[in-house]
Amino acid sequence: MEIANMLKGMSNFQSLRYVGVDESLLNPIFLRLFSSSIHVGLLFVILGLWVWKKMKKDDNGNNADNKQSIRNVRFMYYKQTLFCSIGLVIFSFFLCLLTHFYWYTSGWSEEKIVTFLDFASKFLAWLLISVFLNTKLVDSGENKYPFVLRVWWGIFFFVSCCCFVIDLVYGKKIQFWVPDVVFTVMGLFFCVVGLVVRKGSEGSILEEPLLNGSVVNGIESKKSSGDQTVTPYANANIFSLFTFSWMRPLISVGYKKTLDLEDVPQLHSDDSVRGTFPIFREKLESVGGGGGSSNRVTTLMLVKALIYTAWKEIVLSAFFVLLYTSASYVGPYLIDTLVQYLNGKRDFDNEGYILVATFFVAKLVESLAQRHWFFKVQQGGYRARAALVAKIYNKGLTLSCQSKQSHTSGEIINFMTVDAERIGDFGWYMHDPWMVIIQVGLALLILYKNLGLASIAAFVATVLVMLLNIPLGSLQEKFQEKLMESKDKRMKATSEVLRNMRILKLQAWEMKFLSRILDLRSIEAGWLKKYVYTSATTTFVFWVSPTFVSVAAFGAAMLMGIPLESGKILSALATFRILQEPIYNLPDTISMIAQTKVSLDRIASFLSLEDLQPDVIEKLPKGSSDVAVEIVDGNFAWDASSTTPLLKDVNLRVLNGMRVAICGTVGSGKSSLLSSILGEMPKLSGTIKLGGTKAYVAQTPWIQSGKIEENIIFGKEMQRDKYDEVLEACSLKKDLEILSFGDQTVIGERGINLSGGQKQRIQIARALYQDADVYLFDDPFSAVDAHTGTHLFTECIMGLLNSKTVLYVTHQVEFLPAADLILVMKDGNISQAGKYNDLLKIGSDFMELVGAHQEALTAIDTVKGEALKKSEESSGMTGDNTTVQDKQTSDGQNGKVDDIVGQKGQIVQEEEREKGSVGFSVYWKYITTAYGGALVPIVLLAQTGFQLLQIGSNYWMAWATPVSKNDPSPVGSSNLIIVYVALGIASALCIFARSMLLVTAGYKTASLLFHKMHHCIFRAPMSFFDATPSGRILNRASTDQSAIDLNVPFQVGSFAFTIIQLIGIIAVMSQVAWQVFIVFIPVIAICIWLEQYYIPAARELARLNGTCKAPVIQHFAETISGSSTIRSFDQESRFQDASMRLIDNYSRPKFHTAAAMEWLCMRLDMLSLITFAFALIFLISLPVGTIDPSVAGLAVTYGLNLNVLQAWVVWNLCMMENKIISVERILQYAGLPSEPPLIIESNRPDPNWPSRGEVEFNNLQVRYAPHMPLVLRGLTCTFFGGKKTGIVGRTGSGKSTLIQTLFRIVDPVAGQIKIDGTNISSIGLHDLRSRLSIIPQDPTMFEGTVRSNLDPLEEHSDDQIWEALDKCQLGDEVRKKEGKLYSTVSENGENWSVGQRQLVCLGRVLLKKSKVLVLDEATASVDTATDNLIQQTLRLHFTDSTVITIAHRITSVLDSDMVLLLEHGLIAEYDTPGKLLENESSLFAKLVAEYSMRSNSSFENASDT
């Protein structure tokens, strides 16, 4: 209405204001025509300039390099200039619309048409200038803005000034000045910019080019540098920070190409973990009272340290929350005033415009404050999470052995992946407790203004709803805690299973262990079900609460006789809708506080665990003493609180340069002695001194994922001569020649693609390269063959380390004479100590070990003697075998490295990451997984019904109440409330059905996807586990499964529901003013374009979040398993740095994801604000009585939520795309290729199969992956039934691969294996593997009990298990334990020695009693005496079985019936030991001779000393 009056006044004034002035100059038609003409002229000039620049660019193609060099340089104040141009476009567009609407209804005139054309030409001209500035000007090589543009800005300023002066001098009303003032101020700005500003690089950091991997002319640049560029946020100006414009370069790059991690800039130092962690650590230590009590961490200490780490973000976000809350209540407060204004009530001039301006400014402040609030809490959350993860990592690196046993690696991973994430997410809820109080207070003030004392009823109803939410919140807290506990147990079991998948498949146990995990999941799912249904109830309360509160308030007002007017009711309804948020958020906040407290408690208790004793070792400066290692009266135990030490009264003094050998039977304390010297084993009493640096080689090899070279140099600088010397000493050069990439070969997780011997030699090489002063070797020679063992001992211990102090544990007696001091361990004591000959004279303990070795040597002589006697008889057989070998050689397979061909590639590939948009098939699979998608239409129908009923109830209240107290009421007050309550109840039923059905579908889908993924993982071939780090699988089982359990269904539902709500709002607004579509349609189009521009970058950032998380987990898991090695090399700081780098790599995409979301939402908010403002201006410009004020007020009430909802739709779409990636990642693993069937019903072997145990290999060729070279290259031979066959060969020759092929862990690419005439490829895997037995190379025990480790399938009685334990020499050991068969076994069997674990594996095969038994270096970790006992046990109990033995100890294969010698994946020799020994030139004879010579020379040397 006010605009109509204004335009009328303008029209009248234009005929009056020029009285007495030259009409030719001041005639309004002339002025408008002149202004319009120069704008049209400008259009043609700029188009011409554009064409000319295009032609010039084509002509000067040779200057491309020069152009590229200035591509990053833009005009100073370029952003502001572009922003003002776009502002004038929007302003001119509004003026066009206003003049069009007004004159369309009141008639056209010549002057009006010219005025309209003037505004239209300004709109088109400034639109073209904006496009020109944004697209073409940045490539210009000029020093100033183009001359034409600067001239135009001057003319525009002059014309605007003329119009403004005339309006100011002659005008009657202030409204005439508004367009002229805007144009004059803009013109002045452009003039200043055009005259004084030259080109500069001031703003270039905010721009797009060269962020990283930039795309020029559609071609991706080769060199990426984004990961070395600090985020533009660090140097952004205030305008850029305010509008999030600093994110545009990254979003632009993401729009043009698929983002990779290298494209994402580094974090600012304040947001980096390197910046936040020192602050966090320092505060945690200061609140903990300093170093003395620093190990004790309470939840309160943790909270204080976290607040201190992110205090700036907390304070700033609190300020924005206050702004947002205050601004959000301005709309509801003014609705009644607007309705009265539309009804004709005017309190002062221009009231309508002031109302519109107030609405607009309030919504603008609300939007901006909300955007920065959200960004700041996320920024603070990322800082807190990064600091916590770094702290957990550092703690894991210092944990004592006992503490490790109380928390498995799976549980600690959950601290990082779940608890730290939740604490980081708490920022969203941080301000809710005090914000609720302010929101309720403001709401009550507005309600009191509109409803008087009836607002008390509204307050009581609000409190009741909140109280109802408290028990729901406490239930959610309880269920969440139980859910987390059950998830911990599941993740712990999953982690252990993944680590030991090879042994599970070899033993055919994988489905049994899968059922255990599914059982744990069913417990977890029980708590999940309770949790999600409780969440559904709180959702129901959320949507019903506004209706309940409004019924209470309106009913109380009716009873109190307070008149209800439509304006006041609409104001109250808008207030109730805002009040809905704190009511809903309260239980959510309570639940989140509870969850966060649980997580804080868990992390605090973990951080309070005992560390290794820091002062256990007294370090002597290098060269200060001739003592290298000294222990005086040492008593040690793994449990620091134990009263009975494991190592008792240890006294040891080792001088610099001494070689000390440590020997003893299995479990005597050899490894524990080394652990005590390293400081790994808690000291109960005594003193330890260590001189200089130390290096340690563990008994179980610890290899990092990464290149072989990185594992050897281990943080040191590369010194090529020294490196080559170490490779030579460790006999690694030939192995590296065989590997496709040499020392650049990437090792799989836990060294999966290396043999046991190769892993051990890489470990030794790592130690040698460190050039330490003291070396500790824990039986590293057991894992390698005799030849390699001799080479290692000679070249390493006796060669490179000749001048170093070396303590080595060994079971090989032949290595003892070289020692300066021999320690004999027995029952935790050093029972004997001295030189070799001295000990021979002293006592029985040492003689027991040496005697067993002498027996083995005697056996060699016996076999040799028998061979000489039978030489003539066996000549025929030997000749036949030789012929076979010659034939193989003639085929070209002679074992040379050069002949190993095949497609070369690394075994560990980059994690597969989907590219581009998430396919519709992913959404379709998700929504149709549960019940075929039958619930989806019902859910959508329920939501639509709810929306219609809500609009209906509000429309009813607006229509059925008078606009003012003087108007009559259309219906009676009782009918008013009854209908409103009925509509409210119906909408409540709809929302209840929607909530329950949604969580039902979500829960069912999560369960089905979990089962499908886990079944596929457990049925995947072993090659998948070899090439896939367990961190990737655990990430899906943990983080992605959590997202599907708790987030995805609500996110998908929210998107659908907000679409329905948005349609409802637009329908209501368009009913009042259909013209709103004129703005709404282009605004929606721009919104969709913005979303399309944003989503490619956001989608890839979300995917990067997933792929960058796995390396953090994997690195941590590796660190935990190798912590003793890392500490022994004093490499903690390097690993902490690596962890920090990985944490930052994870935070980078998360930080930029949050900023990109706010970048988008801010622009969407501005666009929806334009729609809302247009609707308001249209409403106030209508004459009184044209529209029902109540209905118009209803449209405004809904319009208040338009900006929130419009942004919410796109935000939900983006969040849904981000979250659905978890579904995509799980579906990836739910479609893994499977192993062959476990059972083939049509071809099941006979129950007694195999009866003879004859194994026949025919032209067997094997490779581990299509991109890897052949490992076995055409083997043909037969292992005779009931006979013992020994397999020997150099490390890496294919021995273990042959066994894996026998068990079909790897299927051959050519050839076949038959057992008793049955092709093993034709029967089911379980039928095959369950009929074979194996004692694997790496002894494995699972967490549980002794009984569950021996008989996981529970097929045997206790008596049978005791019998097996006695046979494998463990019966007495188990009887000593308190729990006997039910004694606990910790994770990985850490509380058992490696030798004892190997004996447990022997016990398993004794229980199974298979016809075919495989020993894969089964006695590598036991002493010679125990080895002899094992061999006797096997001879006794497997007399009629086929026993296949892979061994590095020659004595283990000497009593075999046949010996197979492999070399480079080919059969070098295959015959009886006697025949092979008879031919002194045979490789086997040389191997035996070398072993005998080594041992005999050791004894001779010893006797000489």
PDB file of N, CA and C in Angstrom, residues 864 1461 1469 1473 1475-1492:
ATOM      1  N   LYS A 864      73.663 -90.540   6.402  1.00  0.00           N
ATOM      2  CA  LYS A 864      74.758 -90.569   5.415  1.00  0.00           C
ATOM      3  C   LYS A 864      75.279 -91.996   5.242  1.00  0.00           C
ATOM      4  N   LEU A1461      63.390 -80.252  -2.574  1.00  0.00           N
ATOM      5  CA  LEU A1461      64.145 -79.005  -2.438  1.00  0.00           C
ATOM      6  C   LEU A1461      63.678 -78.040  -3.532  1.00  0.00           C
ATOM      7  N   GLU A1469      65.391 -80.494  -6.502  1.00  0.00           N
ATOM      8  CA  GLU A1469      65.703 -81.907  -6.212  1.00  0.00           C
ATOM      9  C   GLU A1469      64.516 -82.536  -5.484  1.00  0.00           C
ATOM     10  N   PRO A1473      66.260 -88.750   1.413  1.00  0.00           N
ATOM     11  CA  PRO A1473      67.428 -88.054   1.973  1.00  0.00           C
ATOM     12  C   PRO A1473      68.718 -88.802   1.688  1.00  0.00           C
ATOM     13  N   LYS A1475      69.505 -90.819  -0.827  1.00  0.00           N
ATOM     14  CA  LYS A1475      69.945 -90.689  -2.217  1.00  0.00           C
ATOM     15  C   LYS A1475      70.554 -89.310  -2.475  1.00  0.00           C
ATOM     16  N   LEU A1476      69.908 -88.307  -1.901  1.00  0.00           N
ATOM     17  CA  LEU A1476      70.392 -86.950  -2.132  1.00  0.00           C
ATOM     18  C   LEU A1476      71.743 -86.715  -1.442  1.00  0.00           C
ATOM     19  N   LEU A1477      71.906 -87.337  -0.266  1.00  0.00           N
ATOM     20  CA  LEU A1477      73.173 -87.175   0.457  1.00  0.00           C
ATOM     21  C   LEU A1477      74.302 -87.938  -0.220  1.00  0.00           C
ATOM     22  N   GLU A1478      73.899 -88.995  -0.873  1.00  0.00           N
ATOM     23  CA  GLU A1478      74.897 -89.812  -1.547  1.00  0.00           C
ATOM     24  C   GLU A1478      75.618 -89.012  -2.635  1.00  0.00           C
ATOM     25  N   ASN A1479      74.832 -88.136  -3.321  1.00  0.00           N
ATOM     26  CA  ASN A1479      75.405 -87.281  -4.365  1.00  0.00           C
ATOM     27  C   ASN A1479      75.906 -85.989  -3.711  1.00  0.00           C
ATOM     28  N   GLU A1480      77.200 -85.913  -3.477  1.00  0.00           N
ATOM     29  CA  GLU A1480      77.740 -84.780  -2.724  1.00  0.00           C
ATOM     30  C   GLU A1480      77.574 -83.440  -3.441  1.00  0.00           C
ATOM     31  N   SER A1481      77.299 -83.487  -4.742  1.00  0.00           N
ATOM     32  CA  SER A1481      77.107 -82.234  -5.479  1.00  0.00           C
ATOM     33  C   SER A1481      75.663 -81.745  -5.421  1.00  0.00           C
ATOM     34  N   SER A1482      74.771 -82.564  -4.823  1.00  0.00           N
ATOM     35  CA  SER A1482      73.368 -82.129  -4.732  1.00  0.00           C
ATOM     36  C   SER A1482      73.246 -80.958  -3.761  1.00  0.00           C
ATOM     37  N   LEU A1483      72.244 -80.121  -4.038  1.00  0.00           N
ATOM     38  CA  LEU A1483      72.026 -78.936  -3.195  1.00  0.00           C
ATOM     39  C   LEU A1483      71.718 -79.346  -1.759  1.00  0.00           C
ATOM     40  N   PHE A1484      70.927 -80.432  -1.609  1.00  0.00           N
ATOM     41  CA  PHE A1484      70.560 -80.881  -0.270  1.00  0.00           C
ATOM     42  C   PHE A1484      71.800 -81.345   0.497  1.00  0.00           C
ATOM     43  N   ALA A1485      72.671 -82.072  -0.196  1.00  0.00           N
ATOM     44  CA  ALA A1485      73.907 -82.552   0.453  1.00  0.00           C
ATOM     45  C   ALA A1485      74.759 -81.378   0.911  1.00  0.00           C
ATOM     46  N   LYS A1486      74.821 -80.362   0.065  1.00  0.00           N
ATOM     47  CA  LYS A1486      75.592 -79.164   0.438  1.00  0.00           C
ATOM     48  C   LYS A1486      74.986 -78.481   1.664  1.00  0.00           C
ATOM     49  N   LEU A1487      73.638 -78.449   1.702  1.00  0.00           N
ATOM     50  CA  LEU A1487      72.935 -77.817   2.820  1.00  0.00           C
ATOM     51  C   LEU A1487      73.219 -78.564   4.122  1.00  0.00           C
ATOM     52  N   VAL A1488      73.158 -79.908   4.050  1.00  0.00           N
ATOM     53  CA  VAL A1488      73.421 -80.737   5.237  1.00  0.00           C
ATOM     54  C   VAL A1488      74.877 -80.606   5.655  1.00  0.00           C
ATOM     55  N   ALA A1489      75.764 -80.616   4.654  1.00  0.00           N
ATOM     56  CA  ALA A1489      77.191 -80.506   4.956  1.00  0.00           C
ATOM     57  C   ALA A1489      77.488 -79.178   5.646  1.00  0.00           C
ATOM     58  N   GLU A1490      76.835 -78.154   5.154  1.00  0.00           N
ATOM     59  CA  GLU A1490      77.057 -76.827   5.743  1.00  0.00           C
ATOM     60  C   GLU A1490      76.565 -76.784   7.187  1.00  0.00           C
ATOM     61  N   TYR A1491      75.401 -77.399   7.415  1.00  0.00           N
ATOM     62  CA  TYR A1491      74.838 -77.431   8.775  1.00  0.00           C
ATOM     63  C   TYR A1491      75.768 -78.210   9.708  1.00  0.00           C
ATOM     64  N   SER A1492      76.244 -79.376   9.222  1.00  0.00           N
ATOM     65  CA  SER A1492      77.135 -80.219  10.034  1.00  0.00           C
ATOM     66  C   SER A1492      78.449 -79.496  10.299  1.00  0.00           C
TER      67      SER A1492
END
